[in-house]
C-alpha positions as YAML, in Angstrom:
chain: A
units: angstrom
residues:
- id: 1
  name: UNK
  ca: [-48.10, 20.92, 8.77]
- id: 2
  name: UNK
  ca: [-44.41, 20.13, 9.57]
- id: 3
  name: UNK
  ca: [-42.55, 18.31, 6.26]
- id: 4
  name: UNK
  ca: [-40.40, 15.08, 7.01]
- id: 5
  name: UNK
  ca: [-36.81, 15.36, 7.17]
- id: 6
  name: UNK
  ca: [-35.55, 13.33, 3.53]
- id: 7
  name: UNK
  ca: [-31.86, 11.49, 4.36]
- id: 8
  name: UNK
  ca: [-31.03, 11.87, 0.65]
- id: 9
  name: UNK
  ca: [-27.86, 11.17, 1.10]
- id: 10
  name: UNK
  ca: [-28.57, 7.55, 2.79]
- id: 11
  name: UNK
  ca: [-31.20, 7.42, 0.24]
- id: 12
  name: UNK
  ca: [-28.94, 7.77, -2.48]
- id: 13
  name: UNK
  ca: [-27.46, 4.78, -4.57]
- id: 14
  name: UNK
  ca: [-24.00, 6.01, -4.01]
- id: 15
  name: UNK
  ca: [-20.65, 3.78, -3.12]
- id: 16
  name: UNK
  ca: [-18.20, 5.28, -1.16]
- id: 17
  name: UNK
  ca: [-14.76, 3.65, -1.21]
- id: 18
  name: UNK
  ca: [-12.82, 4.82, 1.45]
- id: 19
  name: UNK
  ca: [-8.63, 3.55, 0.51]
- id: 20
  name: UNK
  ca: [-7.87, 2.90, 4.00]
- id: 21
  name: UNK
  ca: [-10.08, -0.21, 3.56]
- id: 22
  name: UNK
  ca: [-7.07, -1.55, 1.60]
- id: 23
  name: UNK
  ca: [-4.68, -1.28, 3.81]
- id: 24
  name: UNK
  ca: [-2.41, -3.63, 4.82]
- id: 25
  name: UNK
  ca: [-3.47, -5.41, 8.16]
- id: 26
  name: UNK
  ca: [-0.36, -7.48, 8.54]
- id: 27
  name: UNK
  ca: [2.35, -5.92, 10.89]
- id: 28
  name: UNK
  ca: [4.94, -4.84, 8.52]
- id: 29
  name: UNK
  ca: [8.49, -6.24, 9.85]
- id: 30
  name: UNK
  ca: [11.95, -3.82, 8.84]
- id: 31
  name: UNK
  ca: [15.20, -5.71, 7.81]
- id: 32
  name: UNK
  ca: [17.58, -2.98, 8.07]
- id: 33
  name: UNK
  ca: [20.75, -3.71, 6.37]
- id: 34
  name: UNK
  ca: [22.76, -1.34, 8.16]
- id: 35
  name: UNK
  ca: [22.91, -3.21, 10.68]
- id: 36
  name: UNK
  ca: [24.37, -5.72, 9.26]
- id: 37
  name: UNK
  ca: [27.59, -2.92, 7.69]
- id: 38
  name: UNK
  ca: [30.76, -2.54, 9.40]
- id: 39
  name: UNK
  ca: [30.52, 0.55, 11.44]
- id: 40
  name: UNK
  ca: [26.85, 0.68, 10.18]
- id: 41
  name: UNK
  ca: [28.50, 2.40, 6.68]
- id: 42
  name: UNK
  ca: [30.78, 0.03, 5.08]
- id: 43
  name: UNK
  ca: [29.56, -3.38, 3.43]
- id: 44
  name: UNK
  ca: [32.67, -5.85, 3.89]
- id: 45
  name: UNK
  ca: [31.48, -8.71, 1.85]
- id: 46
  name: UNK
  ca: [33.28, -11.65, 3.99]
- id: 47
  name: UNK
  ca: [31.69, -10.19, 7.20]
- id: 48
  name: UNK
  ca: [28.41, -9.29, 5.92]
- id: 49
  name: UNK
  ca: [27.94, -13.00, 4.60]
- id: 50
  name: UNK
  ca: [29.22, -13.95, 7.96]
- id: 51
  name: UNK
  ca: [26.15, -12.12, 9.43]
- id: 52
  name: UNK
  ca: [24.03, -13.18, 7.71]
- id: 53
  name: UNK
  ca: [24.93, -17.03, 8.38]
- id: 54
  name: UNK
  ca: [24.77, -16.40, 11.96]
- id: 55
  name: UNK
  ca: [21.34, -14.28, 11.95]
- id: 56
  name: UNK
  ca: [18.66, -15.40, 13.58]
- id: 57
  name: UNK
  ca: [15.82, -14.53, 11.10]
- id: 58
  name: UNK
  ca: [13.08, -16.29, 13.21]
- id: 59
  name: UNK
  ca: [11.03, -13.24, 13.70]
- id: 60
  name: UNK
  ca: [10.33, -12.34, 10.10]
- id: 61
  name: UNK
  ca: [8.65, -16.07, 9.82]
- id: 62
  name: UNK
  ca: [5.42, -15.93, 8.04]
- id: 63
  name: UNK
  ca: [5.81, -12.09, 7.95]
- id: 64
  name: UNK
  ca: [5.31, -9.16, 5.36]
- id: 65
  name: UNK
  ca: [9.08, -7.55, 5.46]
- id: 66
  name: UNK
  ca: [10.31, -4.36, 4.35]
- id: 67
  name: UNK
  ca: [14.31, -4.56, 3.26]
- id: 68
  name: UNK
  ca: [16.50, -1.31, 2.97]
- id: 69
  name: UNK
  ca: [19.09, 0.32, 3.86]
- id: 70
  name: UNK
  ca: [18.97, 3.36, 6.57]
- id: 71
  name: UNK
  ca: [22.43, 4.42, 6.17]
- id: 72
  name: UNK
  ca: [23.82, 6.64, 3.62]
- id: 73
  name: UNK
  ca: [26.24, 3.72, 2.42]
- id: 74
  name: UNK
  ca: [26.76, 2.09, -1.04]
- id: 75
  name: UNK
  ca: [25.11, -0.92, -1.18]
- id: 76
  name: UNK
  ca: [25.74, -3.32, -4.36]
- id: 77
  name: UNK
  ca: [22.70, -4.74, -6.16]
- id: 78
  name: UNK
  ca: [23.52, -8.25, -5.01]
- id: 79
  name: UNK
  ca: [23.72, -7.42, -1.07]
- id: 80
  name: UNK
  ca: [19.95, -7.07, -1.42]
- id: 81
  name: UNK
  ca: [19.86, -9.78, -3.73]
- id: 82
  name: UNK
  ca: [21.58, -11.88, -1.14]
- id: 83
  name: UNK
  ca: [19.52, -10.92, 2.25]
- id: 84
  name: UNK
  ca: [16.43, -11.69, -0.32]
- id: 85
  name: UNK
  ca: [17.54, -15.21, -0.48]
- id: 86
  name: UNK
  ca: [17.91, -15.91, 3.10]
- id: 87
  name: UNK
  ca: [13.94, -14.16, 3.73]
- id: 88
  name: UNK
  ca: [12.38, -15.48, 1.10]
- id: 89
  name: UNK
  ca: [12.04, -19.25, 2.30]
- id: 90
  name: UNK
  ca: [10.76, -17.49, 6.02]
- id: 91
  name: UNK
  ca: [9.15, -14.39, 5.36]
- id: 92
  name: UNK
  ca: [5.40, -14.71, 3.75]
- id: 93
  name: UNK
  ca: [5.78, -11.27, 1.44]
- id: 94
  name: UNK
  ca: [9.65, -9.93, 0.86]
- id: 95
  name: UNK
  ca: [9.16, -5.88, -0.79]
- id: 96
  name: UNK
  ca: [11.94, -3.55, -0.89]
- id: 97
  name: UNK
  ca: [11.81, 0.41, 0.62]
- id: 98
  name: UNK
  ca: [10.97, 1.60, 4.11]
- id: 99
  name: UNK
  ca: [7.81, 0.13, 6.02]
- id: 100
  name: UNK
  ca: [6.00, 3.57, 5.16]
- id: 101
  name: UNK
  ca: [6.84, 2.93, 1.08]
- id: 102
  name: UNK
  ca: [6.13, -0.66, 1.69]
- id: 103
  name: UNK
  ca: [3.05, 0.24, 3.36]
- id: 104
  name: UNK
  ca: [1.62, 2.49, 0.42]
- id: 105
  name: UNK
  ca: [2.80, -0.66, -2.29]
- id: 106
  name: UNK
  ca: [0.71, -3.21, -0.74]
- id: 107
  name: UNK
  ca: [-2.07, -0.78, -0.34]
- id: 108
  name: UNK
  ca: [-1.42, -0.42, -4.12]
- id: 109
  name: UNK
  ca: [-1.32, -3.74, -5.16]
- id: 110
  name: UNK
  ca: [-4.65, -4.04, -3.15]
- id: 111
  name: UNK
  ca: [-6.55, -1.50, -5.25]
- id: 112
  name: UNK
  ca: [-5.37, -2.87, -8.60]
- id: 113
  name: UNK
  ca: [-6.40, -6.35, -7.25]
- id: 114
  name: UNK
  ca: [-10.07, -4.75, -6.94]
- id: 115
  name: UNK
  ca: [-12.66, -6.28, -8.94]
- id: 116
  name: UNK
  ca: [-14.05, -3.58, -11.00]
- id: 117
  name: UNK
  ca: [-17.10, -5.15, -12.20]
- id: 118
  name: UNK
  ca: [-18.11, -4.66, -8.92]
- id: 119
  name: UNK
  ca: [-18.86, -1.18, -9.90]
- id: 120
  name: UNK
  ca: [-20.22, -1.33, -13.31]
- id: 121
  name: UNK
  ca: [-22.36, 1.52, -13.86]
- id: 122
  name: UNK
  ca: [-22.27, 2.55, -10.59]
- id: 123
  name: UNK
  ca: [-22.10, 6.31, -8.75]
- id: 124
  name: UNK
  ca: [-19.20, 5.93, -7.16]
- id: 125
  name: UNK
  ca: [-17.39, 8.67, -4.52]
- id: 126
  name: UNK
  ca: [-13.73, 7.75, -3.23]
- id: 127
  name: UNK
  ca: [-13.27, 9.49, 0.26]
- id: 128
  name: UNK
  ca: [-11.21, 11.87, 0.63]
- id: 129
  name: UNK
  ca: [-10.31, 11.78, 4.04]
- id: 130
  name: UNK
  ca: [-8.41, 8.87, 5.92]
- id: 131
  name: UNK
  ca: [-7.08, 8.37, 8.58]
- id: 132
  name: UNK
  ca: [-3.72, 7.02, 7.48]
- id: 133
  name: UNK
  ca: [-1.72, 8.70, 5.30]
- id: 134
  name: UNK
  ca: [-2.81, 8.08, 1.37]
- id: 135
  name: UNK
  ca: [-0.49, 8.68, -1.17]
- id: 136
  name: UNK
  ca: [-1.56, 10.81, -4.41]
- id: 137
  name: UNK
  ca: [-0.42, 7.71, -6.21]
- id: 138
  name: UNK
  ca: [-3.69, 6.02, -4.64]
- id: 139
  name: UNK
  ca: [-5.85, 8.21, -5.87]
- id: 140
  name: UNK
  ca: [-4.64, 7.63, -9.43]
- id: 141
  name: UNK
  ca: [-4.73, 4.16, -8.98]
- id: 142
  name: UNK
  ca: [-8.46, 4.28, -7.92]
- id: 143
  name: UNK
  ca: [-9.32, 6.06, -10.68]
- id: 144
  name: UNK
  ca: [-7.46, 3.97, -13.33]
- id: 145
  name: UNK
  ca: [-9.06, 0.83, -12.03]
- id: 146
  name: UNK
  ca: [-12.58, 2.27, -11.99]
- id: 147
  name: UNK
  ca: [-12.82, 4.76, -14.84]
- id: 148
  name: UNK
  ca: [-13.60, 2.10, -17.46]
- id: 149
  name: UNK
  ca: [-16.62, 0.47, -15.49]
- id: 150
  name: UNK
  ca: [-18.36, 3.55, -13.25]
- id: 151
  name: UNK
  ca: [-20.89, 5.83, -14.52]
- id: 152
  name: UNK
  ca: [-19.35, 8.32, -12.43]
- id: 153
  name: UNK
  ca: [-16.35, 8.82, -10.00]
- id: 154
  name: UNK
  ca: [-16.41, 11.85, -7.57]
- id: 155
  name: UNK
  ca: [-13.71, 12.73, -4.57]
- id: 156
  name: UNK
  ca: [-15.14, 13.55, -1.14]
- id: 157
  name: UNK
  ca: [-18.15, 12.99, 0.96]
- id: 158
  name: UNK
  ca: [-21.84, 12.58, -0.15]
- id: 159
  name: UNK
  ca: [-22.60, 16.17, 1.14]
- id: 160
  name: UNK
  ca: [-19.61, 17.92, -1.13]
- id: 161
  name: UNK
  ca: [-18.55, 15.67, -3.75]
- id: 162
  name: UNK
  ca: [-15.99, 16.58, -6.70]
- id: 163
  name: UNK
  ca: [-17.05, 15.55, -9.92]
- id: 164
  name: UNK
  ca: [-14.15, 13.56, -11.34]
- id: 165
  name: UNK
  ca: [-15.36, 11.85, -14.30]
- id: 166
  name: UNK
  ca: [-18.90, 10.86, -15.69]
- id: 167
  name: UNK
  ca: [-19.48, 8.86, -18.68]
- id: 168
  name: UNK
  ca: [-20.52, 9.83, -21.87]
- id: 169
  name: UNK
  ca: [-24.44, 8.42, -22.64]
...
């Protein structure tokens, strides 16, 4: 008498999260202000309000931009402050940092903009593999955001979950 083959694992009332779901679809567009320095290291403030007159910011209309700075140059508070006011009436999201760091603060503000509720009570394992890179700062987030409503929160797979926190009955 052969036994059937039990799926427990699909059987199971588990939620997997997997982060990368919150990614960021939009293209992420780079304003780099170096190019905008004399010799791509000095900020001359005439010229660099002279660029940015003449700039044709077309292509960061309606987009998710990422402003910094790629040279090793001093750059005051209100250069940034200024380039902000010239994307802000084009660009659709304006975040400071490099489009990796930009990348991971959207993906961020995503997971904090879950609904937890969502996952009241619930068993609830938050993959640990991905196939973008996932900050540690992620994973924290997850867990702050879920903590309060799941009846348990693991790290992995189905098959060889961590435990990471299970309420109290």
């Amino acid at each position: 008498m052969s036994k059937e083959i039990v799926n427990r694992v699909a059987n199971s009332k588990l939620i997997t999260i997997d982060l990368s779901d919150y990614a960021p679809k939009e293209n992420i567009l780079i304003f780099d202000v170096k190019d905008l320095l004399f010799e791509g290291i000095i900020l001359k403030e005439k010229d660099f309000r002279s660029c940015l007159k003449g700039f044709d910011f077309s292509r960061y209309k309606g987009g998710t931009v990422a402003l910094y700075c790629s040279a090793e140059a001093v750059i005051p508070m209100w250069a940034y402050m200024l380039v902000s006011s010239y994307l802000i009436p084009i660009c659709s999201n304006l975040y400071f940092g490099t489009k990796e760091e930009v990348f991971q603060k959207i993906l961020l503000k995503n997971i904090f903009d879950i609904d937890s509720k969502r996952f009241k009570e619930k068993k609830v394992i938050v993959k640990g593999c991905s196939n973008i890179p996932l900050s540690e700062s992620l994973y924290v987030a997850i867990t702050q955001k879920l903590q309060n409503s799941v009846s348990s929160l693991m790290f992995g797979e189905a098959c060889s979950a961590v435990p990471v926190y299970k309420k109290k009955k």
